[in-house]
XYZ file of C-alpha atoms in Angstrom:
561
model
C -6.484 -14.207 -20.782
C -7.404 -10.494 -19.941
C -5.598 -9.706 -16.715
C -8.871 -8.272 -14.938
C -10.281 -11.169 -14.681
C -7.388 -12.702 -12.739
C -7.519 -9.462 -10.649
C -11.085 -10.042 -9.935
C -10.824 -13.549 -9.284
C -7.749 -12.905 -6.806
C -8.906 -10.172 -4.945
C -12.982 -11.330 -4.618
C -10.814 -15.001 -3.033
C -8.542 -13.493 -0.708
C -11.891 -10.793 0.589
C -13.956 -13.413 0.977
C -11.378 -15.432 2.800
C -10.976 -12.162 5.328
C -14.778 -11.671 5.911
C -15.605 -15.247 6.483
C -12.577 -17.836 7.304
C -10.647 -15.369 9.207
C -13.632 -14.706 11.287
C -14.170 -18.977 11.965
C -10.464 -19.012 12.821
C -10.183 -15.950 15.374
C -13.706 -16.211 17.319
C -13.748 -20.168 17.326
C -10.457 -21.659 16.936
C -8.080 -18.496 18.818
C -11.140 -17.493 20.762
C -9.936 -14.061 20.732
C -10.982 -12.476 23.923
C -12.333 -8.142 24.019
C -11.579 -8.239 28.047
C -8.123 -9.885 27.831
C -5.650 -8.045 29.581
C -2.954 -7.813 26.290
C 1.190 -7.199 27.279
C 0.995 -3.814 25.505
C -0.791 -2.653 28.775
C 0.206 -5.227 31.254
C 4.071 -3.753 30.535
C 3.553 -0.880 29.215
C 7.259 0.535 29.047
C 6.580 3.872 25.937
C 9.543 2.059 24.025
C 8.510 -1.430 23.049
C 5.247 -2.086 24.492
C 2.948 0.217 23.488
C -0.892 0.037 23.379
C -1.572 1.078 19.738
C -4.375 2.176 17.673
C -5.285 -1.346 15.024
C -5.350 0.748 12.417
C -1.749 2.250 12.914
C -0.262 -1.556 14.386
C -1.940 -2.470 10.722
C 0.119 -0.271 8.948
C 3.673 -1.084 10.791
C 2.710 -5.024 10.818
C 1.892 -4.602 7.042
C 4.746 -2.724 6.160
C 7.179 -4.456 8.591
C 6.064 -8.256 6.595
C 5.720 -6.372 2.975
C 9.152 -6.092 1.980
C 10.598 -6.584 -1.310
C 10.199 -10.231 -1.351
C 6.596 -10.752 -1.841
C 7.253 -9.009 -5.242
C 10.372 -10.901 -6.163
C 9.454 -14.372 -4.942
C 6.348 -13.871 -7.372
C 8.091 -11.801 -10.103
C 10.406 -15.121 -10.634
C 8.262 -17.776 -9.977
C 5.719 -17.226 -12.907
C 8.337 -19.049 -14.708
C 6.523 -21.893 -14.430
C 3.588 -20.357 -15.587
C 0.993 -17.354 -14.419
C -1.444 -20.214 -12.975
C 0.998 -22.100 -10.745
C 2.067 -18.618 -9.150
C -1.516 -16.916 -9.207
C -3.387 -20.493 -6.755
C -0.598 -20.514 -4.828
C -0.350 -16.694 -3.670
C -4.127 -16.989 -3.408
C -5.194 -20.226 -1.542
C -1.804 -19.708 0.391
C -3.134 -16.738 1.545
C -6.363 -17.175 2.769
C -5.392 -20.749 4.401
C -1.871 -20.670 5.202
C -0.667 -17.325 5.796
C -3.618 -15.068 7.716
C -3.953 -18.148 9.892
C -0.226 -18.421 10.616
C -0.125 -14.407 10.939
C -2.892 -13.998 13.116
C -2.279 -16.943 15.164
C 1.710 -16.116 15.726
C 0.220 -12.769 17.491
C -2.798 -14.393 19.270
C 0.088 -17.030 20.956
C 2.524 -14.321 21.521
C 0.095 -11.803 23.289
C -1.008 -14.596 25.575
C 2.086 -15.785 26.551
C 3.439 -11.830 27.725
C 4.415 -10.995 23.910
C 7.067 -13.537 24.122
C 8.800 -13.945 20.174
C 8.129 -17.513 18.735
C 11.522 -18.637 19.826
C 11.067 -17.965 23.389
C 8.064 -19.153 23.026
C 9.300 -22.921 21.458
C 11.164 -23.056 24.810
C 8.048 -22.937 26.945
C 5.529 -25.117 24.977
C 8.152 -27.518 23.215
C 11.365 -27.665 25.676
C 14.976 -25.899 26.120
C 16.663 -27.622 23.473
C 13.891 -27.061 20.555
C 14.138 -23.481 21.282
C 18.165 -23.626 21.265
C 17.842 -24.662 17.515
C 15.066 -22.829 16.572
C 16.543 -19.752 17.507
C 19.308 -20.417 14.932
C 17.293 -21.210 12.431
C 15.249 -17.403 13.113
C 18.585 -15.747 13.296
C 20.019 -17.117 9.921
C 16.147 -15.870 8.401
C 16.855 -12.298 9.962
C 20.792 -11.973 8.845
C 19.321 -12.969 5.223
C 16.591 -10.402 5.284
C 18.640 -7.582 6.246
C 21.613 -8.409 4.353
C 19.751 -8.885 1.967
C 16.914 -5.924 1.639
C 20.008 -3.941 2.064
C 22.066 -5.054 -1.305
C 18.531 -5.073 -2.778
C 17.920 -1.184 -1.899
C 21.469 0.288 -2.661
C 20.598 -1.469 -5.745
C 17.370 0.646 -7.105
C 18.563 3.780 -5.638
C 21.496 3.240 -7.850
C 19.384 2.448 -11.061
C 17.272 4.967 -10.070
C 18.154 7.675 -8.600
C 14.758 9.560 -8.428
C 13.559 7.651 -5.659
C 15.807 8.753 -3.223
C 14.338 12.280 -2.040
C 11.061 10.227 -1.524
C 12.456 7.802 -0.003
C 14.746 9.465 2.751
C 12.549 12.282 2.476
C 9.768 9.612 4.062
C 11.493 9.305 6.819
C 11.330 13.232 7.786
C 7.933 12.663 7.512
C 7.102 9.517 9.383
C 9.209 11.503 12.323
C 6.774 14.512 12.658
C 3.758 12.006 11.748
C 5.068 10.060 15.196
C 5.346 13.420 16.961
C 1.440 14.574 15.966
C -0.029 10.768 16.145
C 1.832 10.455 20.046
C 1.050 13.300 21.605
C -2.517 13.748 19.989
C -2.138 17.167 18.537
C -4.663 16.241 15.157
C -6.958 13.352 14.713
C -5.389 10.465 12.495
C -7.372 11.492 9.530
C -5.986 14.407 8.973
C -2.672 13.308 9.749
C -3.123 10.419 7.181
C -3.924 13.140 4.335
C -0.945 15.457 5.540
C 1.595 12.040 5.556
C 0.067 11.028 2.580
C 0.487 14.591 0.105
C 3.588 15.039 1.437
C 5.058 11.714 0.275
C 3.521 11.994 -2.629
C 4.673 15.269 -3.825
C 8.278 13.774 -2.779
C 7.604 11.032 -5.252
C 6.761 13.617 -7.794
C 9.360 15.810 -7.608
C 11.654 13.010 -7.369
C 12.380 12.658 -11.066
C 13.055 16.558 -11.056
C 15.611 16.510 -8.214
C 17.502 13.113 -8.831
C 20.231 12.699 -5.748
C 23.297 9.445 -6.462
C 26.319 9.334 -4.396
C 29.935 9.513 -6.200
C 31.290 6.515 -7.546
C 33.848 6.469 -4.394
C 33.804 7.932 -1.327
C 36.882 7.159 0.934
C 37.613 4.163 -1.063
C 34.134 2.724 -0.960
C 31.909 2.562 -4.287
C 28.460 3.918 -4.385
C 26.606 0.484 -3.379
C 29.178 0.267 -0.783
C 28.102 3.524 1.037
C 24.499 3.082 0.290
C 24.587 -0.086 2.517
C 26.442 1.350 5.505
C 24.171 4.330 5.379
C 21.127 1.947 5.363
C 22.524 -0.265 7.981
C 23.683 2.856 10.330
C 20.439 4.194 9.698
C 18.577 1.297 10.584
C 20.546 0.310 13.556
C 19.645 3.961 15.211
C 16.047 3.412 14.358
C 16.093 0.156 15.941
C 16.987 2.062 18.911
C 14.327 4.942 19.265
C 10.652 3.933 20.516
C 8.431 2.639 18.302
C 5.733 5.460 18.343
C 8.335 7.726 17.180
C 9.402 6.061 14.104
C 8.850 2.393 13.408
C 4.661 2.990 13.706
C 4.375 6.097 11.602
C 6.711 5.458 8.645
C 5.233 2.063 8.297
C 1.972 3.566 8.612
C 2.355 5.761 6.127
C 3.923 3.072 4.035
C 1.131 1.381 3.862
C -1.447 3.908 3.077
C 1.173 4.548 0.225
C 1.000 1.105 -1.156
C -2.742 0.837 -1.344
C -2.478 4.053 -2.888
C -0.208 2.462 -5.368
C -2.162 -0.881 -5.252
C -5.686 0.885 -6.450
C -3.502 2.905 -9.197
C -1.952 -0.463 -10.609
C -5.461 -1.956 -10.825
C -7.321 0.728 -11.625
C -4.960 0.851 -14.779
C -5.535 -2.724 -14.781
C -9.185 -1.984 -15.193
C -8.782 0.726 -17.785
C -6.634 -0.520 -19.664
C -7.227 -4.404 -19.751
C -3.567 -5.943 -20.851
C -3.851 -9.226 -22.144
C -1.453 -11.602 -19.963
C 1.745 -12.376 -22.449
C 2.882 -14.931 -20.556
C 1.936 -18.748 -20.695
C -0.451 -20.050 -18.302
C 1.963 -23.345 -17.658
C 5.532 -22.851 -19.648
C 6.785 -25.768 -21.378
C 8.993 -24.036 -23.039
C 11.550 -23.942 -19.491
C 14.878 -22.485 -20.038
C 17.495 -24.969 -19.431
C 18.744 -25.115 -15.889
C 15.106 -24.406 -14.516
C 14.791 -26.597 -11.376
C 11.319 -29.074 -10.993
C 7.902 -26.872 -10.076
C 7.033 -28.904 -6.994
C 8.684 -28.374 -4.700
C 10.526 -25.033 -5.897
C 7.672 -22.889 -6.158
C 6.611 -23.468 -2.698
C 9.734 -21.755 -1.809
C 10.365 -19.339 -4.266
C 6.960 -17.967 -3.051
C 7.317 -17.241 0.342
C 5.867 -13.740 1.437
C 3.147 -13.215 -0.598
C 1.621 -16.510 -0.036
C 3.110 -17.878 3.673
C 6.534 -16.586 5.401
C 8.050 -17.456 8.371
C 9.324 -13.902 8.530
C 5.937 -12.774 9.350
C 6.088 -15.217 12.655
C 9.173 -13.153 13.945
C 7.369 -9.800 13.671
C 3.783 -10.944 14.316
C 5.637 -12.029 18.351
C 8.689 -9.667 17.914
C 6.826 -6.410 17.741
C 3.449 -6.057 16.686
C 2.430 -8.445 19.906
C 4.362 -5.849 22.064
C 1.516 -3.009 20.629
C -1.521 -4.869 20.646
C -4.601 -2.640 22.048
C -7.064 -5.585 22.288
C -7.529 -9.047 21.203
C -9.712 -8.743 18.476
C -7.424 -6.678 16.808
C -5.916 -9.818 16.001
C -7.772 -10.462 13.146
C -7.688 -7.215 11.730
C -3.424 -6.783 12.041
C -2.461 -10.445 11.145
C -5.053 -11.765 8.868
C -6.298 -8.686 7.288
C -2.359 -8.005 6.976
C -1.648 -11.195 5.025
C -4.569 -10.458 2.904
C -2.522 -6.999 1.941
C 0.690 -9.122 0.868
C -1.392 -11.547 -0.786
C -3.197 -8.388 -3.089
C 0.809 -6.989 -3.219
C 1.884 -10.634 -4.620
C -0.843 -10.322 -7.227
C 0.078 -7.081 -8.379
C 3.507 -8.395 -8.971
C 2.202 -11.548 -10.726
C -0.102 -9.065 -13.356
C 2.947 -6.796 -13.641
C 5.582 -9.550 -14.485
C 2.875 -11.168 -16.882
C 1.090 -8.530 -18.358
C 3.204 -6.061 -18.251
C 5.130 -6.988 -21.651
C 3.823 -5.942 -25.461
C 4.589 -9.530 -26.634
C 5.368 -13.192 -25.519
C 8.926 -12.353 -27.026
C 9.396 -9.791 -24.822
C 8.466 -11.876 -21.859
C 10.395 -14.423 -23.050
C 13.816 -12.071 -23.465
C 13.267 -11.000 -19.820
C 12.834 -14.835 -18.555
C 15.248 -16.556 -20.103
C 16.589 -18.434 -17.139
C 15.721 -19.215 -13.741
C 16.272 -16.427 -11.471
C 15.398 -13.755 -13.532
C 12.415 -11.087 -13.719
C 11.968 -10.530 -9.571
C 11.820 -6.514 -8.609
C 12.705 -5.031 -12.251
C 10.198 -7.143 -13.984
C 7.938 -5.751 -11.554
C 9.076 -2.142 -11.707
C 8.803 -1.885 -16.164
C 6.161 -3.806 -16.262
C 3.811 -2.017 -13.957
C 5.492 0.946 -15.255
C 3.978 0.195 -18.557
C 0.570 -0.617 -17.449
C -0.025 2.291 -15.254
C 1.493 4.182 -18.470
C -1.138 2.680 -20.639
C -4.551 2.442 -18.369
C -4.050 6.523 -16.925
C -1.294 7.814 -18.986
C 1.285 8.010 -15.992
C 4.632 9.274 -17.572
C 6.874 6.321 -17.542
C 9.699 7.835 -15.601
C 7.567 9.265 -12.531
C 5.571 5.280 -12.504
C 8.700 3.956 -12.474
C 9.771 6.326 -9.616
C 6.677 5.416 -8.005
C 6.882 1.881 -8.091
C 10.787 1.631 -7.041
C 9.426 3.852 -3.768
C 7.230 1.656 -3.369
C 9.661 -1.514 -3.498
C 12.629 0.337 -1.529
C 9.733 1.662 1.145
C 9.060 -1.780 1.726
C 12.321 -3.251 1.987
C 13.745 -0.723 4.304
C 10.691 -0.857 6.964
C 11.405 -4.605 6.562
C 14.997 -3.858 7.568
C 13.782 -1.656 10.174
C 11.878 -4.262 12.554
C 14.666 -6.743 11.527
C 17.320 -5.754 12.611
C 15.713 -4.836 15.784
C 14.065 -8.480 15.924
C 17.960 -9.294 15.431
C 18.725 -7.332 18.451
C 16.178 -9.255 20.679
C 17.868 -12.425 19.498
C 20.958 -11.219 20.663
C 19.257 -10.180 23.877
C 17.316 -13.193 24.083
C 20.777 -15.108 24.322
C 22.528 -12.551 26.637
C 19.568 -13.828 29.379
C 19.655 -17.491 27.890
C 23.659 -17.746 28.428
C 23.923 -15.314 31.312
C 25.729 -12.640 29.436
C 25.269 -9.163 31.052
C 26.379 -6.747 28.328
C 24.888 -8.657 25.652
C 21.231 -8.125 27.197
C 22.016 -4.498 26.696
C 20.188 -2.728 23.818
C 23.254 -0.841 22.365
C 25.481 -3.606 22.668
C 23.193 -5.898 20.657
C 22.710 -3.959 17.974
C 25.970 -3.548 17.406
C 26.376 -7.491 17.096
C 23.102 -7.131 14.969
C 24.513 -4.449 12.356
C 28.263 -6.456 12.701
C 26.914 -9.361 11.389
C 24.903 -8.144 8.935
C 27.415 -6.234 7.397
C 29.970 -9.328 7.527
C 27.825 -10.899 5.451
C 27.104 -8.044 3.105
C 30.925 -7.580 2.638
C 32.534 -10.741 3.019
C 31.792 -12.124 -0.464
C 30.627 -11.145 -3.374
C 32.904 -8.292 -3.861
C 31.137 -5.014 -4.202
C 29.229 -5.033 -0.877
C 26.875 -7.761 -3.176
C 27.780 -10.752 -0.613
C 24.948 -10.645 1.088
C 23.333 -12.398 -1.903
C 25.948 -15.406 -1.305
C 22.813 -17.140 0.963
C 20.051 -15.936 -0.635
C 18.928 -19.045 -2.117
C 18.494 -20.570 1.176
C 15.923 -17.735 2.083
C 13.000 -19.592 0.245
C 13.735 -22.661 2.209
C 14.372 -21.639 5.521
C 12.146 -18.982 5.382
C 8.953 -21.809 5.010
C 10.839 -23.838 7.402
C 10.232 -21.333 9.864
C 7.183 -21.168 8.738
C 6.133 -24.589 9.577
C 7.694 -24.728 12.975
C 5.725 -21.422 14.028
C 2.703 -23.312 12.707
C 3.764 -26.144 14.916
C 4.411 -24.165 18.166
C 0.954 -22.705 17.505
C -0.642 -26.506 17.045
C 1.056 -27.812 20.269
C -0.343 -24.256 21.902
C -3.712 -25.377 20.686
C -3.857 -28.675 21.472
C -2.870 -27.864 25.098
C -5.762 -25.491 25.409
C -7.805 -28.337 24.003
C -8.729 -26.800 20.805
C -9.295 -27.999 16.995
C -6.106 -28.668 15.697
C -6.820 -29.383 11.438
C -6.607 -25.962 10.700
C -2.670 -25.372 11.565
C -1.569 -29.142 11.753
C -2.812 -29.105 7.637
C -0.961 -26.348 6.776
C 2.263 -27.208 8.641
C 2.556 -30.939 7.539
C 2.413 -29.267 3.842
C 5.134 -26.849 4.439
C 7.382 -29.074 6.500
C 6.781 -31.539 3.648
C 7.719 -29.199 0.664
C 10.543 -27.430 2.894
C 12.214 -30.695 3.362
C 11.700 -31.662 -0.453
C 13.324 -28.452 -1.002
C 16.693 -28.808 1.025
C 17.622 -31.964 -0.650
C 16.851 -30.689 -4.113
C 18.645 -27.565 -3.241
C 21.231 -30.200 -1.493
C 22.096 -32.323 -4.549
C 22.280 -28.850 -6.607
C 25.260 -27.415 -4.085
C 26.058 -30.628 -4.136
C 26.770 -30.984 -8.355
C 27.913 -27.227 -8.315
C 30.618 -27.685 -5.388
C 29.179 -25.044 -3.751
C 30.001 -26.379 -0.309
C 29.116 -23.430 1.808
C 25.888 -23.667 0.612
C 26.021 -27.326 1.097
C 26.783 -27.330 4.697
C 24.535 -24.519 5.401
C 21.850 -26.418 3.718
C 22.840 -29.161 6.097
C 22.650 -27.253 9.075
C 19.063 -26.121 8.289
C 17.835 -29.474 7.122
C 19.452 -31.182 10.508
C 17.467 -28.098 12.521
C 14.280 -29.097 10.587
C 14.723 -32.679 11.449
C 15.577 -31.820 15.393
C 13.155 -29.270 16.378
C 10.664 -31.308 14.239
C 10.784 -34.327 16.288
C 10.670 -32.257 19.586
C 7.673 -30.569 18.714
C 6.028 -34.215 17.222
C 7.157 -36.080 20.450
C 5.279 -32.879 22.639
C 2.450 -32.766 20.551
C 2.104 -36.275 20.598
C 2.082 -36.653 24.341
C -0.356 -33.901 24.676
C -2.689 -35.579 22.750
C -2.703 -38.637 25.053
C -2.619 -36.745 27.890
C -5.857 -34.836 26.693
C -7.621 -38.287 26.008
C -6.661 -39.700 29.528
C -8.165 -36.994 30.818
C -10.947 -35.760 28.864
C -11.835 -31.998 30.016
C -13.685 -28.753 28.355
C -11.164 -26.304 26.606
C -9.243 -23.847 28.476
C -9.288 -20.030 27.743
């Protein structure tokens, strides 16, 4: 099969999705309101809440939920086959993940921006939110240890990317300065972001920067991640105008940028896709297709990651309403077209099924380098991009992505930690400083404490998947009982969730027996731990729902705004 016609098919889905099912669910279901007084004005602070332009809160919700893992879930997953991957990252995104996106910021916003945890503990009870919030914090350790193991990586293997990407952030800086205190219009500010990183990415293969192979004892992937990490923690720190909303911006003006080269190459070139359309040829060791693929595909087709940022931050900068529907829907709709990419790349991207075959020859493999060739080699063939500079692109692109993702993590990790310093009564913890500290600490224990060469944060990575769609689920959940208490429909979250929690739970006891038969027993108990969570806060939120239901039908009333 030519691969513009699963382009066209992909893309036409997930637009007409946006234009028509995204407008049903935010005008009749969220009843999105133009005069509703949103938090970003109510408590206005200049740090965290901060009434923002849609446009820009697009680009740093986009950027924020875009990290690396929408490429590598799909990168891996087409495994199984092209088809399996490609209805899943499109049907997940136009049913699962815009509504789940849109919805997480609708409930925040009208509950004072509150993040999805805090928020369990005023629809659901005290001791759903207790376990929830574990479950959110192990999601956020994972993506930041992580993104960051994943990033030291390519700016190891390729060591052209890094004046863009550092250079970026010199740029998102005076972007923040000119967008804040209204010195040019955003369009022009747009095309000066936008040549600037650019020219970065092109000189980057002229001017390639690596570290040493030691410094003070500590090997080049070593230092990468404590630079990332003390970066990070500092930008967690400053307000969001200054950096957070212009480099992620910026990011994502660069990915469509990247997106329309990738498919215009697509277009001119028209690579036949290598890869089978279902493989039953699996290498040995490849686990079942149902439920696996559910998980392995998270961003890109749902994410419970996206929950934590839609009511972590970009509630905290909503202008109006409305904007809604533009930010969360229109932003899943951006990871869904991202996933695609990655899905042509890792299947069309190859001269043979050989070559495919070489690359996936066990479970696990392809992810961000499958990704990074074979995009590399269609944007070589369709406009005659010199293979080093698309590669340098594309790994920007990636490492952008993962680091904005790190940014808004590991501040969402400092509101956890400040969320319990008020739960538990603990003064310095509710302290900004103080809790990212414990944020970065713990991140980095994970990063170093196995796996030898700063690679442990890897050591729960196979969990992500799972507990990333468990989270998932519950948001979708919080959001049902939210809707059923305002008397609203119901079917359009309730569907989605019963899936997820379904496959999520199918998922931990595969994942179980596997830990299980490979004495992994970390993994085991942490497995556990997150299937026990699932259970707990999934019976809370049932037994709530439940008796909101009844309530509504002993006393039948018109909905409430």
């Amino acid at each position: 099969m030519n691969a513009i016609f699963l382009m066209l098919m992909g893309l036409g889905a997930m637009a007409l999705g946006y234009f028509v099912y995204s407008k049903f669910i935010c005008e009749k279901i969220f009843k999105v309101d133009p005069h509703f007084r949103t938090p970003a004005h109510e408590m206005q602070d200049g740090i965290d809440y901060v009434p923002t332009n849609k446009y820009i809160l697009w680009g740093h919700h986009f950027t924020s939920v875009a990290g690396a893992a929408p490429i590598i879930g799909p990168a891996i997953a087409v495994i199984w086959g092209w088809v399996p991957a490609f209805l899943w990252v499109v049907f997940g995104t136009i049913f699962f993940a815009g509504v789940h996106d849109a919805g997480a910021i609708w409930a925040s916003a009208r509950n004072k921006a509150k993040s999805i945890g805090s928020l369990t503990g005023d629809i659901v009870g005290n001791r759903a939110r207790s376990i929830f919030m574990i479950v959110i914090f192990l999601v956020l350790l994972m993506v930041n240890a992580v993104f960051a193991v994943v990033i030291s990586g390519q700016l190891i293997n390729f060591p052209s990317a890094t004046l863009p990407v550092w250079g970026a952030i010199i740029v998102a800086l005076i972007i923040g300065q000119l967008i804040y205190r209204k010195i040019i219009g955003l369009l022009l500010v747009t095309i000066i972001g936008v040549v600037a990183l650019y020219a970065m990415i092109y000189a980057g293969p002229m001017i390639p920067l690596a570290l040493p192979d030691s410094i003070a004892g500590f090997s080049a992937r070593q230092s990468w991640i404590v630079i990332l990490f003390a970066y990070a923690a500092i930008a967690s720190l400053l307000p969001v105008w200054m950096l957070l909303q212009p480099r992620d911006y910026i990011n994502g003006i660069q990915l469509f940028i990247g997106l329309i080269l990738v498919y215009g190459a697509v277009l001119i070139s028209g690579p036949e896709i290598v890869a089978p359309a279902f493989n039953n040829e699996l290498p040995e060791g490849t686990p079942s297709m149902i439920p696996l693929l559910f998980v392995t595909i998270a961003c890109g087709a749902i994410s419970g990651f996206h929950g934590l940022v839609s009511s972590g931050t970009t509630s905290k900068q909503l202008d109006k309403e409305p904007d809604v529907r533009f930010v969360g829907y229109f932003g899943a709709v951006g990871e869904g077209s991202l996933a695609l990419a990655a899905i042509i790349a890792a299947t069309a991207g190859f001269a043979s099924l050989a070559d495919w075959q070489a690359i996936y020859h066990s479970f696990g493999q392809g992810g961000v380098s499958a990704f990074i060739n074979g995009g590399a080699n269609i944007l070589q063939q369709g406009i005659g991009l010199d293979t080093v500079l698309a590669q340098t692109l594309l790994t920007v692109m990636v490492v952008l992505f993962a680091g904005t993702t790190m940014d808004t993590g590991l501040r969402l990790q400092r509101y956890i930690f400040q969320e319990w310093g008020h739960i538990y009564n603990v003064g310095w913890m509710q302290k900004a400083a103080p809790a990212t500290f414990l944020a970065v600490g713990s991140c980095l224990l994970l990063a170093f404490g196995a796996g030898g060469d700063g690679a442990g944060g890897m050591l729960i990575w196979p969990l992500f998947g799972t507990t990333n769609q468990l989270l998932a689920g519950l948001t979708l959940l919080v959001i049902t009982v939210m809707l059923v208490k305002k008397r609203r429909p119901m079917w359009y979250t309730l569907g989605p969730l019963i899936f997820l929690l379904v496959m999520t739970t199918l998922a931990l006891l595969t994942q179980l027996k596997s830990f299980y038969d490979k004495g992994d027993w970390f993994l085991f108990t942490l497995d556990l731990v997150v299937l026990a969570a699932a259970i707990l806060v999934s019976l809370e939120c049932t037994a709530t729902l439940t008796k909101q239901i009844k309530a509504n039908k002993a006393s039948p009333a018109t909905d409430q705004p």
